[in-house]
Amino acid sequence: MAALHVAVAVVVDARQQVLISRRATAAHQGGLWEFPGGKVEPGESVNEALARELREELGIEPGASRPLLLVPFDYGDKAVLLDVHLVTQFRGEARGLEGQPLAWVSPAQLSQYRFPAANLAIVDAVQQALGD
Ligand SMILES: Nc1nc2c([nH]c(=O)n2[C@H]2C[C@H](O)[C@@H](COP(=O)(O)OP(=O)(O)OP(=O)(O)O)O2)c(=O)[nH]1
Ligand SMILES: [Mg+2]
């Protein structure tokens, strides 16, 4: 089955803290922490999906962003292609608009949170890109 294309944002603030949010318990990979994002809809570019998800989930508008890495991962019940971007500038103040808990953490602190298995590669890449 084709992998689900997912736009994922590593949002970084001026203090080099990274935004994470907790997935709803009932969701796929529920209860774990994640980087905000979601499925790329038909007809949408990955950048459009990224901007839409950040608006819907957090109420922020991304400015500068750049691709960080692609993570293909098969969970068995679902295969995903995480298309991960570093968002280094944004307008607005992030809020959990879907009721999700948010946390701003240093790259080093990311190692203390439980993420879906595919995210280990993302945490490594963020720590390399930003330093920890
Ligand atoms: N957003 C996000 N999804 C991730 C991460 N790691 C990971 O394995 N995934 C998986 C979980 C889901 O199977 C898939 C899509 O994520 P999603 O549930 O956020 O999609 P969405 O926002 O469009 O959700 P919905 O409209 O179905 O509620 O990607 C991550 O760090 N962030
Ligand atoms: Mg989402």
Short mmCIF file of N, CA and C and ligand atoms in Angstrom, two decimals:
data_model
loop_
_atom_site.label_atom_id
_atom_site.label_comp_id
_atom_site.label_asym_id
_atom_site.label_seq_id
_atom_site.Cartn_x
_atom_site.Cartn_y
_atom_site.Cartn_z
N MET A 1 0.85 -1.21 0.00
CA MET A 1 0.00 0.00 0.00
C MET A 1 0.88 1.24 0.00
N ALA A 2 0.43 2.27 -0.71
CA ALA A 2 1.23 3.50 -0.79
C ALA A 2 1.33 4.15 0.58
N ALA A 3 2.50 4.73 0.84
CA ALA A 3 2.70 5.39 2.13
C ALA A 3 1.91 6.69 2.17
N LEU A 4 1.44 7.01 3.34
CA LEU A 4 0.73 8.27 3.57
C LEU A 4 1.77 9.40 3.66
N HIS A 5 1.61 10.41 2.81
CA HIS A 5 2.56 11.53 2.81
C HIS A 5 2.16 12.51 3.91
N VAL A 6 3.05 12.74 4.85
CA VAL A 6 2.74 13.57 6.01
C VAL A 6 3.71 14.75 6.08
N ALA A 7 3.19 15.96 6.17
CA ALA A 7 4.01 17.16 6.34
C ALA A 7 4.23 17.35 7.84
N VAL A 8 5.49 17.42 8.24
CA VAL A 8 5.84 17.52 9.66
C VAL A 8 6.71 18.76 9.87
N ALA A 9 6.39 19.54 10.90
CA ALA A 9 7.12 20.78 11.16
C ALA A 9 7.91 20.71 12.47
N VAL A 10 9.20 20.99 12.35
CA VAL A 10 10.00 21.21 13.56
C VAL A 10 10.08 22.72 13.70
N VAL A 11 9.23 23.26 14.58
CA VAL A 11 9.16 24.71 14.76
C VAL A 11 10.18 25.11 15.83
N VAL A 12 11.04 26.06 15.45
CA VAL A 12 12.13 26.48 16.33
C VAL A 12 11.95 27.96 16.64
N ASP A 13 12.04 28.34 17.92
CA ASP A 13 11.89 29.75 18.25
C ASP A 13 13.25 30.44 18.37
N ALA A 14 13.23 31.71 18.73
CA ALA A 14 14.46 32.50 18.77
C ALA A 14 15.44 31.98 19.81
N ARG A 15 14.93 31.27 20.83
CA ARG A 15 15.81 30.71 21.86
C ARG A 15 16.25 29.30 21.53
N GLN A 16 16.01 28.87 20.29
CA GLN A 16 16.40 27.52 19.84
C GLN A 16 15.65 26.42 20.59
N GLN A 17 14.45 26.74 21.05
CA GLN A 17 13.60 25.72 21.64
C GLN A 17 12.69 25.17 20.54
N VAL A 18 12.32 23.92 20.66
CA VAL A 18 11.55 23.21 19.64
C VAL A 18 10.16 22.89 20.19
N LEU A 19 9.16 23.01 19.33
CA LEU A 19 7.78 22.78 19.76
C LEU A 19 7.36 21.33 19.53
N ILE A 20 6.84 20.70 20.59
CA ILE A 20 6.26 19.36 20.43
C ILE A 20 4.84 19.37 20.99
N SER A 21 4.03 18.42 20.53
CA SER A 21 2.66 18.34 21.02
C SER A 21 2.32 16.88 21.25
N ARG A 22 1.29 16.67 22.09
CA ARG A 22 0.95 15.28 22.41
C ARG A 22 -0.27 14.84 21.61
N ARG A 23 -0.15 13.69 20.98
CA ARG A 23 -1.24 13.16 20.16
C ARG A 23 -2.39 12.68 21.03
N ALA A 24 -3.60 12.88 20.51
CA ALA A 24 -4.80 12.41 21.22
C ALA A 24 -4.69 10.91 21.47
N THR A 25 -5.22 10.48 22.61
CA THR A 25 -5.11 9.07 23.00
C THR A 25 -5.68 8.13 21.94
N ALA A 26 -6.81 8.53 21.32
CA ALA A 26 -7.49 7.65 20.38
C ALA A 26 -6.84 7.64 18.99
N ALA A 27 -5.93 8.56 18.71
CA ALA A 27 -5.33 8.65 17.38
C ALA A 27 -4.33 7.52 17.14
N HIS A 28 -3.98 7.31 15.85
CA HIS A 28 -2.88 6.40 15.52
C HIS A 28 -1.63 6.89 16.27
N GLN A 29 -0.91 5.96 16.92
CA GLN A 29 0.25 6.33 17.74
C GLN A 29 -0.17 7.30 18.86
N GLY A 30 -1.37 7.11 19.39
CA GLY A 30 -1.95 8.02 20.37
C GLY A 30 -1.19 8.06 21.69
N GLY A 31 -1.23 9.24 22.33
CA GLY A 31 -0.60 9.43 23.63
C GLY A 31 0.87 9.77 23.55
N LEU A 32 1.48 9.55 22.40
CA LEU A 32 2.90 9.86 22.24
C LEU A 32 3.07 11.32 21.83
N TRP A 33 4.26 11.86 22.04
CA TRP A 33 4.55 13.22 21.59
C TRP A 33 4.87 13.20 20.11
N GLU A 34 4.70 14.34 19.44
CA GLU A 34 4.96 14.42 18.00
C GLU A 34 5.42 15.84 17.67
N PHE A 35 5.85 16.00 16.43
CA PHE A 35 6.03 17.32 15.87
C PHE A 35 4.74 17.64 15.12
N PRO A 36 4.25 18.87 15.23
CA PRO A 36 2.97 19.20 14.60
C PRO A 36 3.00 18.93 13.09
N GLY A 37 1.85 18.60 12.56
CA GLY A 37 1.76 18.34 11.11
C GLY A 37 0.60 17.43 10.82
N GLY A 38 0.53 16.99 9.58
CA GLY A 38 -0.54 16.08 9.19
C GLY A 38 -0.47 15.74 7.72
N LYS A 39 -1.48 15.00 7.28
CA LYS A 39 -1.51 14.46 5.93
C LYS A 39 -1.52 15.55 4.86
N VAL A 40 -0.74 15.35 3.80
CA VAL A 40 -0.81 16.21 2.62
C VAL A 40 -2.06 15.81 1.86
N GLU A 41 -2.98 16.76 1.65
CA GLU A 41 -4.24 16.46 0.96
C GLU A 41 -4.02 16.47 -0.55
N PRO A 42 -4.90 15.78 -1.30
CA PRO A 42 -4.76 15.77 -2.76
C PRO A 42 -4.73 17.19 -3.32
N GLY A 43 -3.81 17.44 -4.25
CA GLY A 43 -3.73 18.76 -4.88
C GLY A 43 -2.92 19.78 -4.11
N GLU A 44 -2.46 19.40 -2.93
CA GLU A 44 -1.71 20.32 -2.08
C GLU A 44 -0.21 20.04 -2.20
N SER A 45 0.61 21.08 -2.14
CA SER A 45 2.05 20.87 -2.03
C SER A 45 2.36 20.61 -0.56
N VAL A 46 3.57 20.09 -0.32
CA VAL A 46 3.93 19.82 1.08
C VAL A 46 4.01 21.12 1.87
N ASN A 47 4.47 22.19 1.24
CA ASN A 47 4.54 23.48 1.94
C ASN A 47 3.15 24.03 2.26
N GLU A 48 2.22 23.81 1.35
CA GLU A 48 0.84 24.23 1.62
C GLU A 48 0.26 23.43 2.79
N ALA A 49 0.54 22.14 2.78
CA ALA A 49 0.03 21.29 3.87
C ALA A 49 0.64 21.71 5.21
N LEU A 50 1.93 22.01 5.18
CA LEU A 50 2.62 22.44 6.40
C LEU A 50 1.97 23.70 6.95
N ALA A 51 1.76 24.68 6.08
CA ALA A 51 1.16 25.95 6.51
C ALA A 51 -0.26 25.72 7.04
N ARG A 52 -1.03 24.89 6.34
CA ARG A 52 -2.42 24.63 6.78
C ARG A 52 -2.44 23.94 8.15
N GLU A 53 -1.61 22.91 8.31
CA GLU A 53 -1.60 22.19 9.59
C GLU A 53 -1.16 23.09 10.74
N LEU A 54 -0.17 23.96 10.49
CA LEU A 54 0.28 24.85 11.57
C LEU A 54 -0.81 25.85 11.93
N ARG A 55 -1.55 26.29 10.92
CA ARG A 55 -2.68 27.21 11.19
C ARG A 55 -3.77 26.49 11.98
N GLU A 56 -4.15 25.28 11.51
CA GLU A 56 -5.25 24.54 12.16
C GLU A 56 -4.89 24.05 13.56
N GLU A 57 -3.69 23.55 13.74
CA GLU A 57 -3.33 22.92 15.02
C GLU A 57 -2.79 23.90 16.04
N LEU A 58 -2.13 25.00 15.54
CA LEU A 58 -1.40 25.89 16.46
C LEU A 58 -1.75 27.36 16.31
N GLY A 59 -2.38 27.75 15.21
CA GLY A 59 -2.68 29.16 14.98
C GLY A 59 -1.46 30.01 14.67
N ILE A 60 -0.43 29.41 14.07
CA ILE A 60 0.72 30.19 13.63
C ILE A 60 0.89 30.10 12.12
N GLU A 61 1.56 31.12 11.54
CA GLU A 61 1.82 31.16 10.10
C GLU A 61 3.32 31.02 9.90
N PRO A 62 3.77 29.97 9.22
CA PRO A 62 5.20 29.82 9.00
C PRO A 62 5.75 30.88 8.05
N GLY A 63 6.96 31.39 8.36
CA GLY A 63 7.69 32.25 7.44
C GLY A 63 8.75 31.38 6.79
N ALA A 64 10.00 31.54 7.21
CA ALA A 64 11.08 30.75 6.62
C ALA A 64 11.02 29.29 7.07
N SER A 65 11.21 28.39 6.09
CA SER A 65 11.35 26.98 6.43
C SER A 65 12.25 26.31 5.42
N ARG A 66 12.84 25.18 5.82
CA ARG A 66 13.65 24.41 4.87
C ARG A 66 13.51 22.94 5.16
N PRO A 67 13.62 22.11 4.09
CA PRO A 67 13.50 20.67 4.27
C PRO A 67 14.61 20.15 5.18
N LEU A 68 14.27 19.25 6.09
CA LEU A 68 15.27 18.66 6.99
C LEU A 68 15.58 17.22 6.62
N LEU A 69 14.54 16.37 6.55
CA LEU A 69 14.75 14.99 6.12
C LEU A 69 13.41 14.33 5.79
N LEU A 70 13.53 13.20 5.09
CA LEU A 70 12.38 12.36 4.74
C LEU A 70 12.51 11.06 5.52
N VAL A 71 11.43 10.65 6.18
CA VAL A 71 11.48 9.40 6.94
C VAL A 71 10.38 8.46 6.47
N PRO A 72 10.73 7.44 5.70
CA PRO A 72 9.74 6.41 5.36
C PRO A 72 9.67 5.44 6.53
N PHE A 73 8.44 5.08 6.96
CA PHE A 73 8.33 4.15 8.09
C PHE A 73 7.05 3.35 7.97
N ASP A 74 7.18 2.04 8.20
CA ASP A 74 6.01 1.16 8.13
C ASP A 74 5.67 0.67 9.53
N TYR A 75 4.51 1.10 10.05
CA TYR A 75 4.09 0.69 11.38
C TYR A 75 3.39 -0.67 11.37
N GLY A 76 3.22 -1.25 10.19
CA GLY A 76 2.47 -2.50 10.11
C GLY A 76 1.02 -2.22 9.79
N ASP A 77 0.34 -1.43 10.63
CA ASP A 77 -1.05 -1.06 10.36
C ASP A 77 -1.12 0.15 9.44
N LYS A 78 0.02 0.80 9.18
CA LYS A 78 0.02 2.04 8.40
C LYS A 78 1.45 2.35 8.00
N ALA A 79 1.65 2.74 6.73
CA ALA A 79 2.98 3.16 6.27
C ALA A 79 2.94 4.66 6.03
N VAL A 80 3.96 5.37 6.50
CA VAL A 80 3.98 6.83 6.36
C VAL A 80 5.29 7.27 5.71
N LEU A 81 5.23 8.43 5.06
CA LEU A 81 6.43 9.10 4.60
C LEU A 81 6.40 10.47 5.27
N LEU A 82 7.24 10.64 6.30
CA LEU A 82 7.26 11.91 7.02
C LEU A 82 8.18 12.87 6.29
N ASP A 83 7.63 13.98 5.85
CA ASP A 83 8.36 14.99 5.08
C ASP A 83 8.62 16.15 6.05
N VAL A 84 9.80 16.13 6.64
CA VAL A 84 10.06 16.98 7.81
C VAL A 84 10.76 18.27 7.41
N HIS A 85 10.21 19.38 7.88
CA HIS A 85 10.77 20.71 7.57
C HIS A 85 11.10 21.46 8.86
N LEU A 86 12.20 22.20 8.83
CA LEU A 86 12.54 23.08 9.95
C LEU A 86 11.87 24.41 9.68
N VAL A 87 11.07 24.87 10.62
CA VAL A 87 10.39 26.17 10.50
C VAL A 87 11.08 27.11 11.48
N THR A 88 11.85 28.05 10.93
CA THR A 88 12.69 28.89 11.78
C THR A 88 12.11 30.28 11.99
N GLN A 89 11.06 30.61 11.25
CA GLN A 89 10.37 31.88 11.49
C GLN A 89 8.88 31.65 11.36
N PHE A 90 8.12 32.31 12.24
CA PHE A 90 6.66 32.17 12.18
C PHE A 90 6.03 33.36 12.86
N ARG A 91 4.78 33.61 12.46
CA ARG A 91 3.99 34.68 13.08
C ARG A 91 2.97 34.07 14.01
N GLY A 92 2.73 34.76 15.13
CA GLY A 92 1.71 34.30 16.07
C GLY A 92 2.32 33.52 17.21
N GLU A 93 1.46 33.23 18.18
CA GLU A 93 1.90 32.49 19.36
C GLU A 93 1.21 31.14 19.34
N ALA A 94 1.99 30.06 19.42
CA ALA A 94 1.43 28.72 19.29
C ALA A 94 0.51 28.37 20.46
N ARG A 95 -0.67 27.87 20.12
CA ARG A 95 -1.64 27.36 21.11
C ARG A 95 -2.13 26.00 20.65
N GLY A 96 -2.51 25.16 21.58
CA GLY A 96 -3.03 23.83 21.21
C GLY A 96 -4.49 23.94 20.82
N LEU A 97 -4.75 24.32 19.58
CA LEU A 97 -6.13 24.62 19.14
C LEU A 97 -7.03 23.39 19.09
N GLU A 98 -6.43 22.19 19.12
CA GLU A 98 -7.24 20.97 19.12
C GLU A 98 -7.23 20.34 20.51
N GLY A 99 -6.87 21.16 21.52
CA GLY A 99 -6.85 20.66 22.90
C GLY A 99 -5.59 19.89 23.26
N GLN A 100 -4.62 19.84 22.32
CA GLN A 100 -3.42 19.04 22.58
C GLN A 100 -2.42 19.80 23.47
N PRO A 101 -1.81 19.10 24.42
CA PRO A 101 -0.76 19.72 25.23
C PRO A 101 0.44 20.06 24.34
N LEU A 102 1.06 21.21 24.63
CA LEU A 102 2.25 21.64 23.89
C LEU A 102 3.41 21.77 24.86
N ALA A 103 4.63 21.63 24.35
CA ALA A 103 5.82 21.92 25.15
C ALA A 103 6.91 22.47 24.24
N TRP A 104 7.62 23.49 24.75
CA TRP A 104 8.81 24.01 24.07
C TRP A 104 10.01 23.43 24.81
N VAL A 105 10.86 22.71 24.11
CA VAL A 105 11.97 22.03 24.77
C VAL A 105 13.26 22.24 23.98
N SER A 106 14.38 22.06 24.67
CA SER A 106 15.66 22.17 23.96
C SER A 106 15.87 20.91 23.14
N PRO A 107 16.72 20.97 22.11
CA PRO A 107 17.00 19.76 21.33
C PRO A 107 17.45 18.59 22.23
N ALA A 108 18.28 18.87 23.24
CA ALA A 108 18.75 17.79 24.12
C ALA A 108 17.58 17.15 24.89
N GLN A 109 16.62 17.99 25.32
CA GLN A 109 15.49 17.48 26.10
C GLN A 109 14.57 16.57 25.30
N LEU A 110 14.63 16.67 23.96
CA LEU A 110 13.77 15.82 23.12
C LEU A 110 13.96 14.34 23.46
N SER A 111 15.16 13.98 23.87
CA SER A 111 15.47 12.57 24.17
C SER A 111 14.67 12.04 25.36
N GLN A 112 14.07 12.94 26.15
CA GLN A 112 13.32 12.50 27.34
C GLN A 112 11.84 12.25 27.07
N TYR A 113 11.37 12.51 25.85
CA TYR A 113 9.95 12.34 25.54
C TYR A 113 9.73 11.07 24.72
N ARG A 114 8.56 10.49 24.85
CA ARG A 114 8.22 9.29 24.06
C ARG A 114 7.54 9.71 22.77
N PHE A 115 8.16 9.33 21.66
CA PHE A 115 7.66 9.64 20.31
C PHE A 115 7.34 8.34 19.58
N PRO A 116 6.59 8.42 18.48
CA PRO A 116 6.43 7.24 17.62
C PRO A 116 7.82 6.81 17.10
N ALA A 117 7.95 5.53 16.76
CA ALA A 117 9.26 4.98 16.37
C ALA A 117 9.91 5.75 15.22
N ALA A 118 9.12 6.21 14.26
CA ALA A 118 9.68 6.92 13.10
C ALA A 118 10.40 8.20 13.52
N ASN A 119 10.07 8.72 14.71
CA ASN A 119 10.61 10.02 15.12
C ASN A 119 12.03 9.97 15.66
N LEU A 120 12.55 8.77 15.92
CA LEU A 120 13.94 8.70 16.41
C LEU A 120 14.89 9.37 15.43
N ALA A 121 14.68 9.13 14.14
CA ALA A 121 15.54 9.73 13.11
C ALA A 121 15.37 11.24 13.08
N ILE A 122 14.16 11.72 13.39
CA ILE A 122 13.92 13.17 13.38
C ILE A 122 14.65 13.82 14.56
N VAL A 123 14.53 13.20 15.73
CA VAL A 123 15.20 13.74 16.91
C VAL A 123 16.71 13.81 16.67
N ASP A 124 17.29 12.77 16.09
CA ASP A 124 18.73 12.79 15.75
C ASP A 124 19.05 13.96 14.82
N ALA A 125 18.25 14.12 13.78
CA ALA A 125 18.51 15.17 12.78
C ALA A 125 18.39 16.56 13.40
N VAL A 126 17.41 16.74 14.28
CA VAL A 126 17.23 18.05 14.94
C VAL A 126 18.42 18.34 15.84
N GLN A 127 18.86 17.35 16.59
CA GLN A 127 20.00 17.57 17.49
C GLN A 127 21.26 17.88 16.68
N GLN A 128 21.41 17.25 15.52
CA GLN A 128 22.57 17.55 14.67
C GLN A 128 22.46 18.93 14.06
N ALA A 129 21.27 19.29 13.59
CA ALA A 129 21.08 20.57 12.90
C ALA A 129 21.19 21.76 13.86
N LEU A 130 20.66 21.59 15.07
CA LEU A 130 20.61 22.73 16.02
C LEU A 130 21.67 22.63 17.09
N GLY A 131 22.28 21.48 17.23
CA GLY A 131 23.19 21.25 18.35
C GLY A 131 22.33 20.94 19.55
N ASP A 132 22.86 20.29 20.55
CA ASP A 132 22.05 20.03 21.74
C ASP A 132 22.78 20.57 22.96
N1 LIG B 1 2.03 14.95 12.68
C1 LIG B 1 2.87 13.97 12.93
N2 LIG B 1 2.56 12.71 12.50
C2 LIG B 1 3.45 11.75 12.79
C3 LIG B 1 4.68 11.99 13.48
N3 LIG B 1 5.34 10.82 13.61
C4 LIG B 1 4.59 9.85 13.05
O1 LIG B 1 4.87 8.66 12.97
N4 LIG B 1 3.42 10.40 12.54
C5 LIG B 1 2.36 9.65 11.87
C6 LIG B 1 1.14 9.45 12.73
C7 LIG B 1 0.01 9.37 11.74
O2 LIG B 1 -0.14 8.01 11.36
C8 LIG B 1 0.50 10.12 10.52
C9 LIG B 1 -0.28 11.39 10.19
O3 LIG B 1 -0.38 12.26 11.24
P1 LIG B 1 -1.68 13.06 11.73
O4 LIG B 1 -2.55 12.18 12.55
O5 LIG B 1 -1.09 14.25 12.42
O6 LIG B 1 -2.49 13.53 10.45
P2 LIG B 1 -3.60 14.70 10.46
O7 LIG B 1 -3.14 15.85 11.33
O8 LIG B 1 -3.89 14.99 9.02
O9 LIG B 1 -4.79 14.03 11.25
P3 LIG B 1 -6.35 13.90 11.03
O10 LIG B 1 -6.77 14.95 10.05
O11 LIG B 1 -6.51 12.49 10.54
O12 LIG B 1 -6.87 14.08 12.41
O13 LIG B 1 1.91 10.36 10.72
C10 LIG B 1 4.97 13.31 13.90
O14 LIG B 1 6.00 13.62 14.50
N5 LIG B 1 4.03 14.26 13.60
MG MG B 2 -1.78 16.23 12.89
#
